[in-house]
mmCIF file of C-alpha atoms in Angstrom:
data_model
loop_
_atom_site.group_PDB
_atom_site.id
_atom_site.type_symbol
_atom_site.label_atom_id
_atom_site.label_comp_id
_atom_site.label_asym_id
_atom_site.label_seq_id
_atom_site.Cartn_x
_atom_site.Cartn_y
_atom_site.Cartn_z
ATOM 1 C CA MET A 966 118.376 83.338 132.641
ATOM 2 C CA ASN A 967 121.311 81.597 131.078
ATOM 3 C CA PRO A 968 124.022 83.931 129.435
ATOM 4 C CA LEU A 969 124.150 84.222 125.620
ATOM 5 C CA PHE A 970 128.033 84.412 125.714
ATOM 6 C CA GLU A 971 130.533 83.739 128.319
ATOM 7 C CA VAL A 972 134.445 83.805 128.769
ATOM 8 C CA LYS A 973 135.734 81.767 131.555
ATOM 9 C CA GLN A 974 139.187 82.395 133.143
ATOM 10 C CA VAL A 975 140.446 83.402 129.746
ATOM 11 C CA ASP A 976 144.445 84.224 129.231
ATOM 12 C CA VAL A 977 145.533 85.327 126.032
ATOM 13 C CA GLU A 978 149.309 85.550 125.413
ATOM 14 C CA TYR A 979 151.047 87.430 122.402
ATOM 15 C CA ARG A 980 154.624 86.645 121.226
ATOM 16 C CA LEU A 981 156.976 89.308 120.243
ATOM 17 C CA LYS A 982 160.567 88.553 118.614
ATOM 18 C CA ASN A 983 162.240 88.716 122.027
ATOM 19 C CA ALA A 984 159.358 88.515 124.577
ATOM 20 C CA ARG A 985 156.102 87.360 125.597
ATOM 21 C CA PHE A 986 153.222 89.275 127.340
ATOM 22 C CA MET A 987 149.763 88.657 128.544
ATOM 23 C CA ALA A 988 147.275 90.821 126.866
ATOM 24 C CA LEU A 989 144.492 89.274 128.969
ATOM 25 C CA ARG A 990 144.788 87.318 132.247
ATOM 26 C CA ASP A 991 142.342 85.517 134.083
ATOM 27 C CA VAL A 992 139.137 87.190 132.592
ATOM 28 C CA ASP A 993 135.620 86.033 133.340
ATOM 29 C CA LEU A 994 132.377 87.830 131.804
ATOM 30 C CA GLU A 995 129.085 86.980 130.617
ATOM 31 C CA GLY A 996 126.202 88.679 128.490
ATOM 32 C CA PHE A 997 122.585 88.121 128.290
ATOM 33 C CA LEU A 998 120.191 88.218 125.311
ATOM 34 C CA GLY A 999 118.708 91.807 124.986
ATOM 35 C CA GLN A 1000 121.395 93.474 127.147
ATOM 36 C CA THR A 1001 124.357 95.541 126.350
ATOM 37 C CA LEU A 1002 127.713 94.879 128.279
ATOM 38 C CA GLY A 1003 129.900 97.627 128.159
ATOM 39 C CA ILE A 1004 133.828 97.262 128.162
ATOM 40 C CA VAL A 1005 135.903 100.337 129.605
ATOM 41 C CA GLY A 1006 139.442 101.314 129.942
ATOM 42 C CA GLU A 1007 142.481 102.902 128.628
ATOM 43 C CA SER A 1008 144.124 102.277 125.177
ATOM 44 C CA GLY A 1009 146.206 99.152 125.289
ATOM 45 C CA CYS A 1010 144.141 97.434 128.385
ATOM 46 C CA GLY A 1011 143.031 94.620 126.359
ATOM 47 C CA LYS A 1012 139.286 95.742 125.031
ATOM 48 C CA SER A 1013 139.867 94.801 121.535
ATOM 49 C CA THR A 1014 141.615 91.578 122.340
ATOM 50 C CA LEU A 1015 138.724 90.440 124.516
ATOM 51 C CA ALA A 1016 136.363 91.041 121.541
ATOM 52 C CA LYS A 1017 138.682 89.215 119.210
ATOM 53 C CA THR A 1018 138.903 86.451 121.695
ATOM 54 C CA LEU A 1019 135.227 86.011 121.815
ATOM 55 C CA MET A 1020 135.076 85.936 118.054
ATOM 56 C CA CYS A 1021 138.010 83.258 118.367
ATOM 57 C CA ILE A 1022 139.878 85.685 115.975
ATOM 58 C CA ASN A 1023 142.385 85.391 118.663
ATOM 59 C CA PRO A 1024 141.984 82.135 120.379
ATOM 60 C CA PRO A 1025 142.610 82.041 124.184
ATOM 61 C CA THR A 1026 145.883 80.663 125.451
ATOM 62 C CA HIS A 1027 144.002 79.467 128.320
ATOM 63 C CA GLY A 1028 140.360 79.336 129.339
ATOM 64 C CA ARG A 1029 137.198 78.720 127.656
ATOM 65 C CA VAL A 1030 134.635 80.623 125.501
ATOM 66 C CA PHE A 1031 131.060 80.093 124.954
ATOM 67 C CA PHE A 1032 128.244 81.300 122.647
ATOM 68 C CA ASP A 1033 124.722 80.486 122.468
ATOM 69 C CA GLY A 1034 125.199 77.363 124.627
ATOM 70 C CA VAL A 1035 128.031 75.792 122.322
ATOM 71 C CA GLU A 1036 131.915 75.942 123.531
ATOM 72 C CA LEU A 1037 133.673 77.526 120.887
ATOM 73 C CA THR A 1038 137.192 76.756 121.871
ATOM 74 C CA GLY A 1039 138.257 73.610 120.218
ATOM 75 C CA LEU A 1040 135.861 73.713 117.289
ATOM 76 C CA SER A 1041 137.029 72.825 113.724
ATOM 77 C CA THR A 1042 137.017 76.002 111.153
ATOM 78 C CA LYS A 1043 133.808 74.412 109.660
ATOM 79 C CA GLU A 1044 131.995 74.105 112.933
ATOM 80 C CA LEU A 1045 133.225 77.566 114.444
ATOM 81 C CA ARG A 1046 131.730 79.221 111.145
ATOM 82 C CA LYS A 1047 128.623 77.716 111.756
ATOM 83 C CA ALA A 1048 128.502 78.768 115.467
ATOM 84 C CA LEU A 1049 129.570 82.360 114.919
ATOM 85 C CA ARG A 1050 126.749 83.165 112.275
ATOM 86 C CA GLY A 1051 124.945 84.622 115.141
ATOM 87 C CA MET A 1052 127.624 86.842 116.097
ATOM 88 C CA GLN A 1053 128.789 89.912 114.281
ATOM 89 C CA MET A 1054 131.188 93.063 114.783
ATOM 90 C CA ILE A 1055 131.111 96.566 113.762
ATOM 91 C CA PHE A 1056 134.261 98.393 113.669
ATOM 92 C CA GLN A 1057 135.867 101.483 114.751
ATOM 93 C CA ASP A 1058 136.559 102.772 111.147
ATOM 94 C CA PRO A 1059 133.870 102.109 108.549
ATOM 95 C CA ASP A 1060 136.126 103.115 105.830
ATOM 96 C CA ALA A 1061 138.423 100.439 106.562
ATOM 97 C CA SER A 1062 135.800 97.837 106.734
ATOM 98 C CA LEU A 1063 133.832 98.890 103.588
ATOM 99 C CA ASN A 1064 135.088 98.005 100.025
ATOM 100 C CA PRO A 1065 135.642 101.436 98.095
ATOM 101 C CA ARG A 1066 134.783 99.355 94.685
ATOM 102 C CA MET A 1067 131.477 98.074 96.027
ATOM 103 C CA THR A 1068 128.113 99.967 96.399
ATOM 104 C CA VAL A 1069 126.094 99.923 99.154
ATOM 105 C CA GLU A 1070 123.837 97.208 97.635
ATOM 106 C CA GLY A 1071 126.742 95.442 96.864
ATOM 107 C CA HIS A 1072 127.907 95.158 100.402
ATOM 108 C CA LEU A 1073 124.644 94.034 101.917
ATOM 109 C CA LYS A 1074 123.997 91.550 98.899
ATOM 110 C CA GLU A 1075 127.311 89.865 99.496
ATOM 111 C CA ALA A 1076 126.779 89.601 103.419
ATOM 112 C CA ILE A 1077 123.264 88.020 102.784
ATOM 113 C CA THR A 1078 124.274 85.409 99.957
ATOM 114 C CA THR A 1079 127.510 84.454 102.106
ATOM 115 C CA SER A 1080 125.684 83.631 105.134
ATOM 116 C CA LYS A 1081 122.833 82.101 103.407
ATOM 117 C CA VAL A 1082 120.446 83.863 105.964
ATOM 118 C CA GLU A 1083 116.745 83.024 105.225
ATOM 119 C CA TYR A 1084 114.380 86.047 104.536
ATOM 120 C CA ALA A 1085 110.783 86.818 103.231
ATOM 121 C CA GLY A 1086 110.455 88.151 99.849
ATOM 122 C CA THR A 1087 113.328 89.204 97.359
ATOM 123 C CA ILE A 1088 116.683 90.102 98.297
ATOM 124 C CA GLU A 1089 115.995 93.378 96.934
ATOM 125 C CA GLU A 1090 112.917 93.737 99.351
ATOM 126 C CA TYR A 1091 115.224 92.528 102.151
ATOM 127 C CA ILE A 1092 118.042 95.084 101.401
ATOM 128 C CA ARG A 1093 115.399 97.904 101.554
ATOM 129 C CA GLU A 1094 114.152 96.584 104.893
ATOM 130 C CA LEU A 1095 117.801 96.807 106.264
ATOM 131 C CA LEU A 1096 118.071 100.178 105.062
ATOM 132 C CA ASP A 1097 114.726 101.313 106.792
ATOM 133 C CA MET A 1098 116.079 99.557 109.849
ATOM 134 C CA VAL A 1099 119.344 101.961 110.098
ATOM 135 C CA GLN A 1100 117.128 104.779 108.914
ATOM 136 C CA MET A 1101 118.698 105.309 105.308
ATOM 137 C CA PRO A 1102 116.970 106.306 102.348
ATOM 138 C CA HIS A 1103 116.921 103.943 99.371
ATOM 139 C CA SER A 1104 118.635 106.336 97.188
ATOM 140 C CA VAL A 1105 122.065 105.280 98.562
ATOM 141 C CA LEU A 1106 121.743 101.813 97.359
ATOM 142 C CA LYS A 1107 124.038 102.633 94.125
ATOM 143 C CA MET A 1108 126.375 104.830 96.035
ATOM 144 C CA TYR A 1109 130.000 103.888 96.868
ATOM 145 C CA PRO A 1110 131.443 104.638 100.298
ATOM 146 C CA TYR A 1111 133.448 107.621 99.048
ATOM 147 C CA GLN A 1112 130.020 109.369 98.390
ATOM 148 C CA LEU A 1113 128.709 108.504 101.812
ATOM 149 C CA SER A 1114 129.494 110.588 105.079
ATOM 150 C CA GLY A 1115 131.074 109.149 108.113
ATOM 151 C CA GLY A 1116 127.840 108.597 109.922
ATOM 152 C CA GLN A 1117 126.291 107.014 106.745
ATOM 153 C CA LYS A 1118 129.112 104.722 106.202
ATOM 154 C CA GLN A 1119 128.760 103.450 109.768
ATOM 155 C CA ARG A 1120 124.938 102.881 109.303
ATOM 156 C CA VAL A 1121 125.831 100.802 106.107
ATOM 157 C CA SER A 1122 128.266 98.782 108.565
ATOM 158 C CA ILE A 1123 125.288 98.285 110.977
ATOM 159 C CA ALA A 1124 123.024 97.265 108.260
ATOM 160 C CA ARG A 1125 125.584 94.632 106.881
ATOM 161 C CA ALA A 1126 125.909 93.192 110.393
ATOM 162 C CA LEU A 1127 122.156 93.035 110.943
ATOM 163 C CA SER A 1128 121.677 91.594 107.541
ATOM 164 C CA VAL A 1129 122.636 87.941 108.954
ATOM 165 C CA LYS A 1130 120.137 88.262 111.897
ATOM 166 C CA PRO A 1131 122.602 88.073 114.789
ATOM 167 C CA LYS A 1132 121.844 87.595 118.467
ATOM 168 C CA LEU A 1133 125.018 89.453 119.564
ATOM 169 C CA LEU A 1134 126.801 92.684 118.036
ATOM 170 C CA ILE A 1135 130.121 93.351 119.136
ATOM 171 C CA CYS A 1136 130.592 97.188 118.648
ATOM 172 C CA ASP A 1137 134.462 98.046 118.778
ATOM 173 C CA GLU A 1138 134.530 101.823 119.466
ATOM 174 C CA PRO A 1139 131.959 102.415 116.549
ATOM 175 C CA LEU A 1140 131.528 106.022 117.553
ATOM 176 C CA SER A 1141 135.211 107.274 117.969
ATOM 177 C CA SER A 1142 135.680 108.230 114.294
ATOM 178 C CA LEU A 1143 132.363 109.986 113.911
ATOM 179 C CA ASP A 1144 131.572 113.748 114.555
ATOM 180 C CA VAL A 1145 130.161 114.526 117.690
ATOM 181 C CA SER A 1146 126.809 115.601 116.034
ATOM 182 C CA VAL A 1147 126.491 112.172 114.323
ATOM 183 C CA VAL A 1148 127.152 110.362 117.527
ATOM 184 C CA ALA A 1149 123.917 110.950 119.326
ATOM 185 C CA GLN A 1150 122.076 109.838 116.434
ATOM 186 C CA ILE A 1151 123.956 106.322 116.066
ATOM 187 C CA ILE A 1152 123.439 105.739 119.844
ATOM 188 C CA LEU A 1153 119.596 106.409 119.411
ATOM 189 C CA LEU A 1154 119.392 103.875 116.566
ATOM 190 C CA LEU A 1155 121.609 101.327 118.327
ATOM 191 C CA LYS A 1156 119.068 101.419 121.351
ATOM 192 C CA LYS A 1157 116.185 101.427 119.062
ATOM 193 C CA ILE A 1158 117.563 98.248 117.093
ATOM 194 C CA GLN A 1159 118.111 96.317 120.338
ATOM 195 C CA GLN A 1160 114.583 97.062 121.442
ATOM 196 C CA GLU A 1161 112.866 96.084 118.316
ATOM 197 C CA GLN A 1162 115.249 93.222 117.613
ATOM 198 C CA GLY A 1163 116.082 92.065 121.208
ATOM 199 C CA ILE A 1164 119.702 91.309 120.310
ATOM 200 C CA SER A 1165 122.847 91.818 122.535
ATOM 201 C CA PHE A 1166 125.540 94.208 122.166
ATOM 202 C CA LEU A 1167 129.329 94.135 123.639
ATOM 203 C CA PHE A 1168 130.101 97.565 123.428
ATOM 204 C CA ILE A 1169 133.795 98.705 123.641
ATOM 205 C CA THR A 1170 134.329 102.525 124.124
ATOM 206 C CA HIS A 1171 136.563 105.081 125.968
ATOM 207 C CA ASP A 1172 133.223 107.191 126.674
ATOM 208 C CA LEU A 1173 131.575 106.496 129.786
ATOM 209 C CA ALA A 1174 128.795 108.885 129.086
ATOM 210 C CA THR A 1175 127.805 106.610 126.048
ATOM 211 C CA LEU A 1176 127.761 103.678 128.181
ATOM 212 C CA ARG A 1177 125.687 105.342 131.059
ATOM 213 C CA TYR A 1178 122.990 105.680 128.219
ATOM 214 C CA LEU A 1179 123.355 102.295 126.598
ATOM 215 C CA ALA A 1180 124.927 99.611 128.980
ATOM 216 C CA HIS A 1181 123.116 97.310 131.287
ATOM 217 C CA ARG A 1182 126.389 96.118 132.752
ATOM 218 C CA LEU A 1183 129.964 97.368 132.729
ATOM 219 C CA LEU A 1184 133.343 95.814 133.017
ATOM 220 C CA VAL A 1185 136.439 97.788 133.835
ATOM 221 C CA LEU A 1186 139.803 96.460 132.135
ATOM 222 C CA TYR A 1187 143.388 97.798 133.327
ATOM 223 C CA LEU A 1188 146.481 96.144 131.778
ATOM 224 C CA GLY A 1189 144.378 93.035 130.507
ATOM 225 C CA ARG A 1190 142.941 92.556 134.001
ATOM 226 C CA VAL A 1191 139.336 92.854 135.276
ATOM 227 C CA MET A 1192 139.347 95.607 137.791
ATOM 228 C CA GLU A 1193 135.528 95.907 138.468
ATOM 229 C CA VAL A 1194 132.160 94.469 136.971
ATOM 230 C CA ALA A 1195 128.657 95.699 138.052
ATOM 231 C CA PRO A 1196 125.343 96.604 136.877
ATOM 232 C CA ALA A 1197 125.632 99.837 135.099
ATOM 233 C CA GLU A 1198 123.649 101.720 137.458
ATOM 234 C CA ASP A 1199 125.463 100.719 140.514
ATOM 235 C CA MET A 1200 128.713 101.328 138.795
ATOM 236 C CA PHE A 1201 127.785 104.787 137.947
ATOM 237 C CA SER A 1202 126.035 105.597 141.431
ATOM 238 C CA GLU A 1203 128.775 103.856 143.544
ATOM 239 C CA PRO A 1204 132.123 102.776 141.664
ATOM 240 C CA LEU A 1205 134.563 100.930 144.056
ATOM 241 C CA HIS A 1206 137.962 100.312 142.608
ATOM 242 C CA PRO A 1207 140.304 103.454 142.837
ATOM 243 C CA TYR A 1208 140.797 103.147 138.720
ATOM 244 C CA THR A 1209 137.041 103.304 138.215
ATOM 245 C CA LEU A 1210 136.452 106.204 140.326
ATOM 246 C CA ALA A 1211 139.218 107.915 138.370
ATOM 247 C CA LEU A 1212 137.378 107.004 134.974
ATOM 248 C CA MET A 1213 134.188 108.259 136.594
ATOM 249 C CA ALA A 1214 135.765 111.695 137.545
ATOM 250 C CA SER A 1215 136.751 112.159 133.982
ATOM 251 C CA ILE A 1216 133.162 112.468 132.749
ATOM 252 C CA PRO A 1217 132.400 116.099 132.170
ATOM 253 C CA ILE A 1218 129.197 117.629 133.469
ATOM 254 C CA PRO A 1219 127.332 119.054 130.820
ATOM 255 C CA ASP A 1220 125.251 121.390 132.491
ATOM 256 C CA PRO A 1221 127.360 124.625 133.271
ATOM 257 C CA GLU A 1222 124.874 125.870 135.950
ATOM 258 C CA SER A 1223 124.839 122.168 137.717
ATOM 259 C CA THR A 1224 125.638 122.469 141.445
ATOM 260 C CA GLN A 1225 126.927 118.828 141.335
ATOM 261 C CA GLU A 1226 130.310 118.586 143.097
ATOM 262 C CA PRO A 1227 132.555 117.138 140.358
ATOM 263 C CA ALA A 1228 134.735 113.992 141.551
ATOM 264 C CA LYS A 1229 138.086 114.941 142.964
ATOM 265 C CA LEU A 1230 140.161 111.589 142.285
ATOM 266 C CA CYS A 1231 142.500 111.540 139.250
ATOM 267 C CA ILE A 1232 145.607 109.385 138.327
ATOM 268 C CA VAL A 1233 148.742 110.601 137.185
ATOM 269 C CA GLY A 1234 151.417 108.937 134.742
ATOM 270 C CA ASP A 1235 150.998 106.220 132.067
ATOM 271 C CA PRO A 1236 150.074 102.752 132.502
ATOM 272 C CA PRO A 1237 153.004 100.442 132.969
ATOM 273 C CA SER A 1238 154.325 98.324 130.222
ATOM 274 C CA ILE A 1239 152.309 95.305 129.551
ATOM 275 C CA VAL A 1240 155.374 93.354 128.510
ATOM 276 C CA ASP A 1241 156.674 93.889 132.022
ATOM 277 C CA PRO A 1242 153.689 94.555 134.424
ATOM 278 C CA PRO A 1243 154.228 95.239 137.984
ATOM 279 C CA SER A 1244 153.988 92.474 140.620
ATOM 280 C CA GLY A 1245 150.777 92.616 142.805
ATOM 281 C CA CYS A 1246 148.047 94.713 141.959
ATOM 282 C CA VAL A 1247 148.945 96.118 138.234
ATOM 283 C CA PHE A 1248 147.212 99.303 139.415
ATOM 284 C CA HIS A 1249 149.145 99.876 142.331
ATOM 285 C CA THR A 1250 151.957 102.163 140.740
ATOM 286 C CA ARG A 1251 149.118 104.828 139.919
ATOM 287 C CA CYS A 1252 146.875 104.196 142.870
ATOM 288 C CA PRO A 1253 146.739 106.811 145.702
ATOM 289 C CA TYR A 1254 145.483 104.216 147.994
ATOM 290 C CA ALA A 1255 148.135 101.578 147.577
ATOM 291 C CA THR A 1256 149.565 99.698 150.323
ATOM 292 C CA GLU A 1257 152.405 97.266 150.903
ATOM 293 C CA VAL A 1258 150.100 94.356 150.069
ATOM 294 C CA CYS A 1259 149.020 95.829 146.988
ATOM 295 C CA ARG A 1260 152.555 95.773 145.809
ATOM 296 C CA HIS A 1261 153.023 91.965 146.309
ATOM 297 C CA VAL A 1262 149.838 90.255 146.144
ATOM 298 C CA PRO A 1263 147.393 90.350 143.437
ATOM 299 C CA PRO A 1264 143.984 90.815 144.379
ATOM 300 C CA ARG A 1265 141.157 88.468 143.279
ATOM 301 C CA LEU A 1266 137.599 89.617 142.023
ATOM 302 C CA LYS A 1267 135.475 89.465 144.816
ATOM 303 C CA GLU A 1268 131.845 90.245 145.238
ATOM 304 C CA VAL A 1269 131.102 93.067 147.597
ATOM 305 C CA THR A 1270 127.548 93.738 146.849
ATOM 306 C CA PRO A 1271 125.046 91.592 145.021
ATOM 307 C CA SER A 1272 126.249 91.500 141.594
ATOM 308 C CA HIS A 1273 129.041 93.960 142.150
ATOM 309 C CA HIS A 1274 132.734 92.464 141.781
ATOM 310 C CA VAL A 1275 135.812 94.299 142.563
ATOM 311 C CA ALA A 1276 139.491 93.223 142.533
ATOM 312 C CA CYS A 1277 140.982 95.335 145.184
ATOM 313 C CA HIS A 1278 142.576 94.778 148.657
ATOM 314 C CA LEU A 1279 140.628 97.694 150.043
ATOM 315 C CA TYR A 1280 137.687 95.534 150.192
ATOM 316 C CA GLY A 1281 138.443 92.480 152.532
ATOM 317 C CA ASN A 1282 136.416 89.275 153.093
#
């Protein structure tokens, strides 16, 4: 199966007034049609930068980006706009991504007419189909964002993204601003849309419990570097990297009567400055298993078991 999107050996450098730093370094990933790739890591690790690089909002400093068989790096603005029609993003804060002066109908109509997407019937019928898809009543068409709840606004954002019939939805922490009671509804909705439409998700979140339900593969980022990538089932059943182990240990066990023993590993302290990262493995300053080689030699991503890759000196050749 050929991947729908690929990032190959990508570096992204940001420049400040008096400094430069690598937000991403030597990142490889791939995602397949109809599957969800989950990206997880602490704040500032490069998750959103990776999403923006895939959409060429932040072009890579080095490396190559592919979508649907087309290399995006190096395309003209016109060619890039055409190539990216099959890729849409759902943002963390629906209030920031919706125009307060436009109705729900106006948001959807603008997206449809701008993208020149083909649809059966009239545009009004197509807009109603989109609302049905995200399980919203047609009565919201004339409403403005301030008249909607947080969950309803996020559903409008999802409907707008789906209106152009994308192959890939990039979800940048789309649940973090929602009430807990609404989160489960949106998760079920996204799962249903994927099953019915066959589209792919790149899902960025802090919530590993969400990814356990949604993701087919997981990629763990730390300070702009890939620590581990594996099928979701393997990652949850047998995480390998100490950082991944610590993330898994943070997942609460929802059953108070469960006899399952919670994971013991935890990490202390804050991540180092990305402007001045540690030498060697960037995680060694917080890793309980760090050795002398970890302090001086950056580990390379290696395949430990089939399709399970980890960047850690604990796993030799």
